[in-house]
Coordinates of C-alpha atoms and ligand atoms in Angstrom, one line a residue:
M1 CA -0.4 7.4 -19.4
E2 CA 1.0 9.5 -22.2
I3 CA 1.8 12.9 -20.7
F4 CA 3.0 14.5 -23.9
N5 CA 0.2 15.6 -26.2
K6 CA 0.2 17.9 -29.2
I7 CA -1.6 20.8 -27.5
L8 CA 0.9 20.9 -24.6
I9 CA 3.9 20.5 -26.8
D10 CA 2.7 23.3 -29.1
E11 CA 2.1 25.5 -26.1
A12 CA 5.6 24.7 -24.7
S13 CA 7.2 25.2 -28.1
A14 CA 5.6 28.6 -28.4
L15 CA 6.7 29.6 -24.9
I16 CA 10.3 28.6 -25.7
K17 CA 10.2 30.4 -29.0
G18 CA 8.9 33.6 -27.4
A19 CA 11.3 33.5 -24.5
Q20 CA 14.7 35.3 -24.5
K21 CA 15.6 34.9 -20.9
I22 CA 15.3 31.3 -19.6
V23 CA 16.1 30.0 -16.1
L24 CA 16.5 26.3 -15.4
T25 CA 16.3 24.9 -11.9
A26 CA 16.2 21.6 -10.1
H27 CA 15.8 20.1 -6.6
L28 CA 18.0 20.8 -3.5
N29 CA 21.0 18.5 -3.2
P30 CA 21.1 17.9 -7.0
D31 CA 21.8 14.4 -8.2
G32 CA 22.8 13.1 -11.6
D33 CA 19.2 13.4 -12.9
A34 CA 18.7 16.9 -11.6
L35 CA 22.0 18.0 -13.1
G36 CA 21.5 16.0 -16.3
S37 CA 18.1 17.4 -17.0
T38 CA 19.1 21.1 -16.4
L39 CA 22.5 20.8 -18.1
A40 CA 20.9 19.1 -21.1
L41 CA 18.4 21.9 -21.8
Y42 CA 21.1 24.4 -21.0
N43 CA 23.5 23.0 -23.6
I44 CA 20.7 23.2 -26.1
F45 CA 19.3 26.6 -25.2
K46 CA 22.6 28.4 -24.6
E47 CA 23.2 28.6 -28.4
T48 CA 20.3 30.8 -29.0
K49 CA 18.9 32.1 -25.6
D50 CA 20.1 34.0 -22.6
C51 CA 19.9 30.9 -20.3
K52 CA 20.9 30.4 -16.7
I53 CA 20.9 27.4 -14.5
I54 CA 20.3 28.3 -10.9
L55 CA 20.4 25.6 -8.2
P56 CA 19.6 25.9 -4.5
N57 CA 22.9 24.4 -3.3
N58 CA 26.2 22.7 -4.2
I59 CA 27.1 20.2 -6.8
P60 CA 28.8 17.0 -5.8
D61 CA 32.4 16.7 -7.2
T62 CA 31.4 13.5 -9.0
F63 CA 29.4 15.6 -11.5
K64 CA 31.7 18.5 -12.1
W65 CA 32.9 17.0 -15.4
M66 CA 29.5 17.4 -16.9
P67 CA 29.4 19.7 -20.0
S68 CA 28.9 23.4 -18.9
C69 CA 28.7 22.4 -15.2
N70 CA 31.1 25.3 -14.3
E71 CA 28.5 27.8 -15.6
I72 CA 25.9 26.8 -13.1
L73 CA 25.0 29.5 -10.5
I74 CA 24.5 28.4 -6.9
W75 CA 21.7 30.5 -5.4
N76 CA 22.3 33.6 -3.4
A77 CA 20.0 36.6 -3.0
E78 CA 21.8 38.5 -5.7
H79 CA 20.5 36.1 -8.3
E80 CA 16.9 37.1 -7.5
H81 CA 16.7 39.4 -10.5
F82 CA 17.4 36.4 -12.9
L83 CA 14.1 34.9 -11.6
Q84 CA 12.3 38.2 -11.6
N85 CA 13.3 39.1 -15.2
A86 CA 13.0 35.6 -16.7
D87 CA 10.5 35.0 -19.5
L88 CA 10.4 31.3 -18.8
I89 CA 11.4 29.0 -15.9
F90 CA 11.8 25.3 -16.1
F91 CA 11.4 23.2 -13.0
L92 CA 13.3 20.0 -13.7
D93 CA 13.4 16.9 -11.5
C94 CA 11.5 19.1 -9.0
N95 CA 7.9 18.7 -8.2
G96 CA 7.4 21.9 -6.3
A97 CA 9.0 25.2 -5.2
A98 CA 9.5 23.8 -1.7
R99 CA 12.2 21.6 -3.1
L100 CA 14.1 24.7 -4.0
D101 CA 14.8 25.6 -0.4
K102 CA 15.9 29.3 -0.1
M103 CA 15.0 29.9 -3.8
Q104 CA 11.4 29.0 -3.1
K105 CA 9.9 32.4 -2.6
A106 CA 11.7 34.1 -5.5
A107 CA 10.7 31.2 -7.8
E108 CA 7.1 31.2 -6.8
E109 CA 6.8 35.0 -7.0
S110 CA 8.4 35.3 -10.4
K111 CA 6.0 36.4 -13.2
A112 CA 7.8 34.2 -15.7
K113 CA 5.9 31.5 -17.5
K114 CA 6.7 28.1 -15.9
I115 CA 7.1 24.6 -17.2
M116 CA 7.6 21.5 -15.1
I117 CA 9.2 18.4 -16.4
D118 CA 9.5 15.9 -13.6
H119 CA 8.9 12.3 -12.4
H120 CA 8.1 12.8 -8.7
P121 CA 4.6 12.1 -7.5
Q122 CA 2.3 14.9 -6.5
P123 CA 3.4 17.9 -8.5
Q124 CA 2.6 21.3 -6.8
E125 CA -0.6 22.6 -8.3
N126 CA -1.0 26.2 -9.6
L127 CA 2.8 26.7 -9.8
C128 CA 3.4 26.1 -13.5
N129 CA 1.6 26.9 -16.8
I130 CA 2.5 23.6 -18.3
Y131 CA 3.2 20.2 -16.6
F132 CA 5.0 17.2 -18.0
S133 CA 4.8 15.1 -14.9
D134 CA 5.1 11.3 -15.0
P135 CA 5.9 9.3 -11.9
Q136 CA 6.3 6.2 -14.1
A137 CA 9.3 7.6 -15.8
A138 CA 12.6 6.3 -14.5
A139 CA 14.3 9.7 -14.7
T140 CA 13.5 13.2 -15.6
C141 CA 16.2 12.9 -18.3
E142 CA 14.0 10.3 -20.0
L143 CA 11.2 12.9 -20.1
V144 CA 13.5 15.7 -21.2
Y145 CA 14.7 13.6 -24.1
T146 CA 11.2 13.0 -25.3
F147 CA 10.3 16.6 -24.7
C148 CA 13.2 17.8 -26.9
K149 CA 12.3 15.4 -29.7
L150 CA 8.7 16.5 -29.7
C151 CA 9.6 20.2 -29.6
S152 CA 12.2 19.7 -32.4
L153 CA 15.0 20.8 -30.1
K154 CA 18.2 19.2 -31.4
V155 CA 19.9 17.1 -28.8
N156 CA 23.6 17.9 -29.3
I157 CA 26.5 15.7 -28.0
E158 CA 26.8 17.7 -24.7
A159 CA 23.1 17.4 -24.0
A160 CA 23.2 13.7 -24.8
K161 CA 26.0 13.1 -22.3
C162 CA 23.9 14.9 -19.6
L163 CA 20.8 13.0 -20.4
Y164 CA 22.6 9.7 -20.3
T165 CA 24.0 10.6 -16.9
G166 CA 20.5 11.2 -15.5
L167 CA 19.3 7.8 -16.9
V168 CA 22.3 6.0 -15.4
T169 CA 22.2 7.5 -12.0
D170 CA 18.4 7.4 -11.4
T171 CA 18.2 3.8 -12.5
G172 CA 21.4 2.6 -10.7
C173 CA 22.9 1.7 -14.1
F174 CA 19.5 0.4 -15.4
Q175 CA 19.0 -2.0 -12.5
F176 CA 16.2 -0.5 -10.4
N177 CA 12.7 -1.6 -11.2
C178 CA 11.7 1.9 -12.4
T179 CA 13.8 1.1 -15.5
G180 CA 11.3 0.5 -18.2
Q181 CA 11.0 0.0 -22.0
K182 CA 11.0 3.7 -22.5
T183 CA 14.3 4.1 -20.5
F184 CA 16.0 1.6 -22.8
Q185 CA 14.5 3.2 -25.9
V186 CA 15.8 6.6 -24.9
A187 CA 19.2 5.1 -24.0
S188 CA 19.4 3.4 -27.3
E189 CA 18.6 6.6 -29.2
L190 CA 21.3 8.4 -27.2
A191 CA 23.7 5.5 -27.8
V192 CA 23.6 6.2 -31.5
M193 CA 25.3 9.5 -30.8
D194 CA 29.1 9.8 -30.7
F195 CA 30.1 10.0 -27.1
D196 CA 31.9 7.6 -24.8
R197 CA 29.3 5.9 -22.5
S198 CA 31.9 4.0 -20.5
E199 CA 33.7 7.3 -19.7
I200 CA 30.5 8.6 -18.1
I201 CA 30.3 5.5 -15.9
H202 CA 34.0 5.9 -14.9
H203 CA 33.4 9.6 -14.0
I204 CA 30.5 8.7 -11.8
Y205 CA 31.5 5.4 -10.2
D206 CA 35.3 5.1 -10.5
S207 CA 36.2 8.5 -9.2
Y208 CA 36.0 8.1 -5.4
S209 CA 38.7 9.3 -3.1
E210 CA 40.5 6.9 -0.9
G211 CA 38.7 8.4 2.1
R212 CA 35.3 7.8 0.5
M213 CA 36.1 4.1 -0.1
R214 CA 37.3 3.7 3.5
L215 CA 34.2 5.5 4.8
E216 CA 32.1 2.9 3.0
G217 CA 34.1 0.1 4.7
Y218 CA 33.6 1.8 8.0
V219 CA 29.8 2.2 7.7
L220 CA 29.4 -1.3 6.5
S221 CA 31.3 -2.9 9.3
K222 CA 30.4 -0.5 12.2
K223 CA 27.4 1.6 11.3
M224 CA 24.9 -0.8 9.7
K225 CA 22.1 -2.4 11.8
V226 CA 20.1 -5.2 10.4
F227 CA 16.7 -6.3 11.6
P228 CA 16.0 -9.7 9.9
K229 CA 12.6 -9.9 11.5
Y230 CA 11.6 -6.7 9.8
H231 CA 13.6 -7.2 6.5
T232 CA 15.1 -3.8 7.3
A233 CA 18.5 -2.3 7.7
Y234 CA 19.7 1.2 8.4
I235 CA 23.0 3.1 8.4
W236 CA 23.6 6.1 10.5
L237 CA 26.5 8.6 10.5
S238 CA 27.5 11.7 12.3
L239 CA 29.3 14.5 10.5
A240 CA 32.3 14.2 12.8
E241 CA 32.7 10.5 11.9
A242 CA 32.4 11.3 8.2
E243 CA 35.0 14.1 8.5
K244 CA 37.6 11.7 9.9
F245 CA 37.5 10.2 6.3
G246 CA 37.9 13.6 4.6
Y247 CA 34.2 13.8 3.8
K248 CA 33.0 15.9 0.9
V249 CA 29.4 16.5 -0.3
G250 CA 28.4 13.5 -2.4
D251 CA 30.7 11.0 -0.7
T252 CA 27.7 9.2 1.0
E253 CA 25.7 9.1 -2.3
G254 CA 24.5 5.5 -2.7
F255 CA 25.2 4.4 0.9
V256 CA 21.4 4.0 1.4
N257 CA 21.4 1.3 -1.3
L258 CA 24.1 -0.8 0.3
P259 CA 21.9 -2.8 2.7
L260 CA 19.6 -3.8 -0.1
S261 CA 22.4 -6.1 -1.4
I262 CA 21.5 -8.3 1.6
G263 CA 19.0 -10.9 0.2
D264 CA 16.5 -10.6 2.9
V265 CA 16.5 -6.8 3.3
K266 CA 13.7 -5.1 1.5
F267 CA 13.8 -1.7 3.2
S268 CA 16.8 0.4 4.0
A269 CA 17.4 3.8 5.5
F270 CA 20.3 6.1 5.9
F271 CA 20.5 8.9 8.4
M272 CA 23.2 11.5 8.3
E273 CA 23.9 14.8 10.0
R274 CA 24.3 17.5 7.3
D275 CA 23.9 21.3 7.3
G276 CA 22.7 21.2 10.9
I277 CA 19.8 18.8 10.2
I278 CA 19.5 15.0 9.9
R279 CA 19.0 14.0 6.2
C280 CA 17.0 10.8 5.9
S281 CA 17.1 8.6 2.8
F282 CA 14.9 5.5 2.2
R283 CA 15.0 2.8 -0.4
S284 CA 13.0 -0.4 -0.9
K285 CA 12.7 -3.4 -3.1
G286 CA 9.3 -4.3 -4.6
D287 CA 5.9 -3.0 -3.6
F288 CA 6.7 -1.4 -0.3
K289 CA 6.3 2.4 -0.7
V290 CA 8.9 4.4 1.1
N291 CA 7.6 7.8 0.0
T292 CA 4.6 7.4 2.2
I293 CA 6.9 6.8 5.2
A294 CA 9.1 9.7 4.3
E295 CA 6.0 11.9 4.1
K296 CA 4.3 10.7 7.2
Y297 CA 7.2 10.6 9.6
F298 CA 10.2 12.4 8.1
N299 CA 9.0 15.7 6.5
G300 CA 9.8 14.5 3.0
G301 CA 8.6 12.6 0.0
G302 CA 9.9 11.1 -3.2
H303 CA 9.3 8.0 -5.3
D304 CA 7.8 4.6 -4.3
N305 CA 11.2 2.9 -4.0
A306 CA 13.4 6.0 -3.3
A307 CA 12.5 8.8 -1.0
G308 CA 14.0 11.2 1.5
G309 CA 13.2 13.6 4.3
K310 CA 14.7 15.5 7.2
S311 CA 14.5 15.9 10.9
Y312 CA 15.6 18.7 13.2
K313 CA 16.2 16.4 16.2
P314 CA 19.5 14.9 17.2
L315 CA 20.8 11.9 15.2
E316 CA 20.3 9.5 18.1
D317 CA 16.7 10.6 18.5
V318 CA 15.9 10.2 14.9
V319 CA 17.4 6.7 14.8
N320 CA 15.6 5.6 18.0
R321 CA 12.3 6.9 16.6
F322 CA 12.9 5.0 13.4
V323 CA 13.6 1.8 15.3
S324 CA 10.5 2.2 17.5
L325 CA 8.4 2.7 14.3
L326 CA 9.8 -0.4 12.6
P327 CA 7.1 -2.9 13.7
K328 CA 4.4 -0.6 12.5
I329 CA 5.9 0.6 9.2
T330 CA 7.2 -2.7 8.1
K331 CA 4.0 -4.6 8.8
E332 CA 3.2 -3.8 5.2
I333 CA 6.4 -5.6 4.0
Q334 CA 5.6 -8.7 6.0
D335 CA 2.0 -8.8 4.8
K336 CA 3.2 -9.1 1.2
Ligands
5GP401 P1 17.8 10.9 -1.6 O1 17.6 9.8 -0.7 O2 18.7 10.5 -2.8 O3 18.2 12.2 -1.0 O4 16.4 11.2 -2.3 C1 15.7 10.1 -2.9 C2 14.5 10.7 -3.6 O5 13.6 11.3 -2.6 C3 14.8 11.8 -4.6 O6 14.0 11.6 -5.7 C4 14.5 13.1 -3.9 O7 14.0 14.0 -4.8 C5 13.4 12.7 -2.9 N1 13.6 13.5 -1.7 C6 14.7 13.5 -0.9 N2 14.5 14.4 0.1 C7 13.3 14.9 0.0 C8 12.5 15.8 0.8 O8 13.0 16.4 1.8 N3 11.3 16.1 0.4 C9 10.7 15.5 -0.8 N4 9.5 15.8 -1.1 N5 11.4 14.6 -1.5 C10 12.7 14.3 -1.1
MN402 MN1 15.2 12.1 -10.7

């Protein structure tokens, strides 16, 4: 379905034209697409607007090279006035204010006009004035590129690097099955621009610390359980274990995908203690929808093949519960 139409684009263009103070935000635990979409618009708007990016929490080191990344504000209560006084707020790679964690209330209560550009299912109703929401899109960056083109916002080199980062990270370097014709079309239009694409890949994938590499070895050999009968595998990790390897935020990014490299595994999960809760990540191959599992059992949501959630119970309990649910939740996989 085409989500961009002339009426909405004209309305959005008018809101941008009329706005002086713009705030850009994205989901908690920002990934390459959340950062790519906010930083892309920031690098475009900052030339003519009073624009701020405010994110709910920290940025993984892997992305700190991104253009203007050092200008991002990490939310604290003193930033509330930016939301209150904003003329326009963009929710990017974020389908609702609940994904903004401690920023939620201030964002919801702001009288600013609001635009959502996002690819998660079920956008929060009555939050924004305009929605560009397409769960078929591989990345929010794919949508932001099209949005810029239709609104005649010139994508400069800095913005192009950011958008390319979002495409690469949300598609696993164009390999996941969310990658579509449109993804390649946007990538090819960005590729015409003069920036080093391989440098971006190096920044993201070849910049691990020794500790992070060894942590990956450790989880693969010691912390991955495979259930061939259920085509499922999971990895679990306590903070204390991760810290033995000099753990930093972002170091476990991608761990959830590792078990999917096993031919027979169609469903994988990763459980890790973080910020006093258990973060749960789910990935799948094919038709098995992990967002419904994240929603139903793990206080979360996400995309069909990539979702996440959380639990306030101890790690062992969360893992045991997951294992006990396996026969039920994987029945769908076996039926296919
Ligand atoms: P990840 O496993 O990388 O943390 O998240 C995978 C996908 O699920 C992302 O698109 C992310 O936005 C979504 N997701 C992760 N955690 C949550 C959550 O707690 N609630 C919702 N609604 N979505 C989540
Ligand atoms: Mn995304």
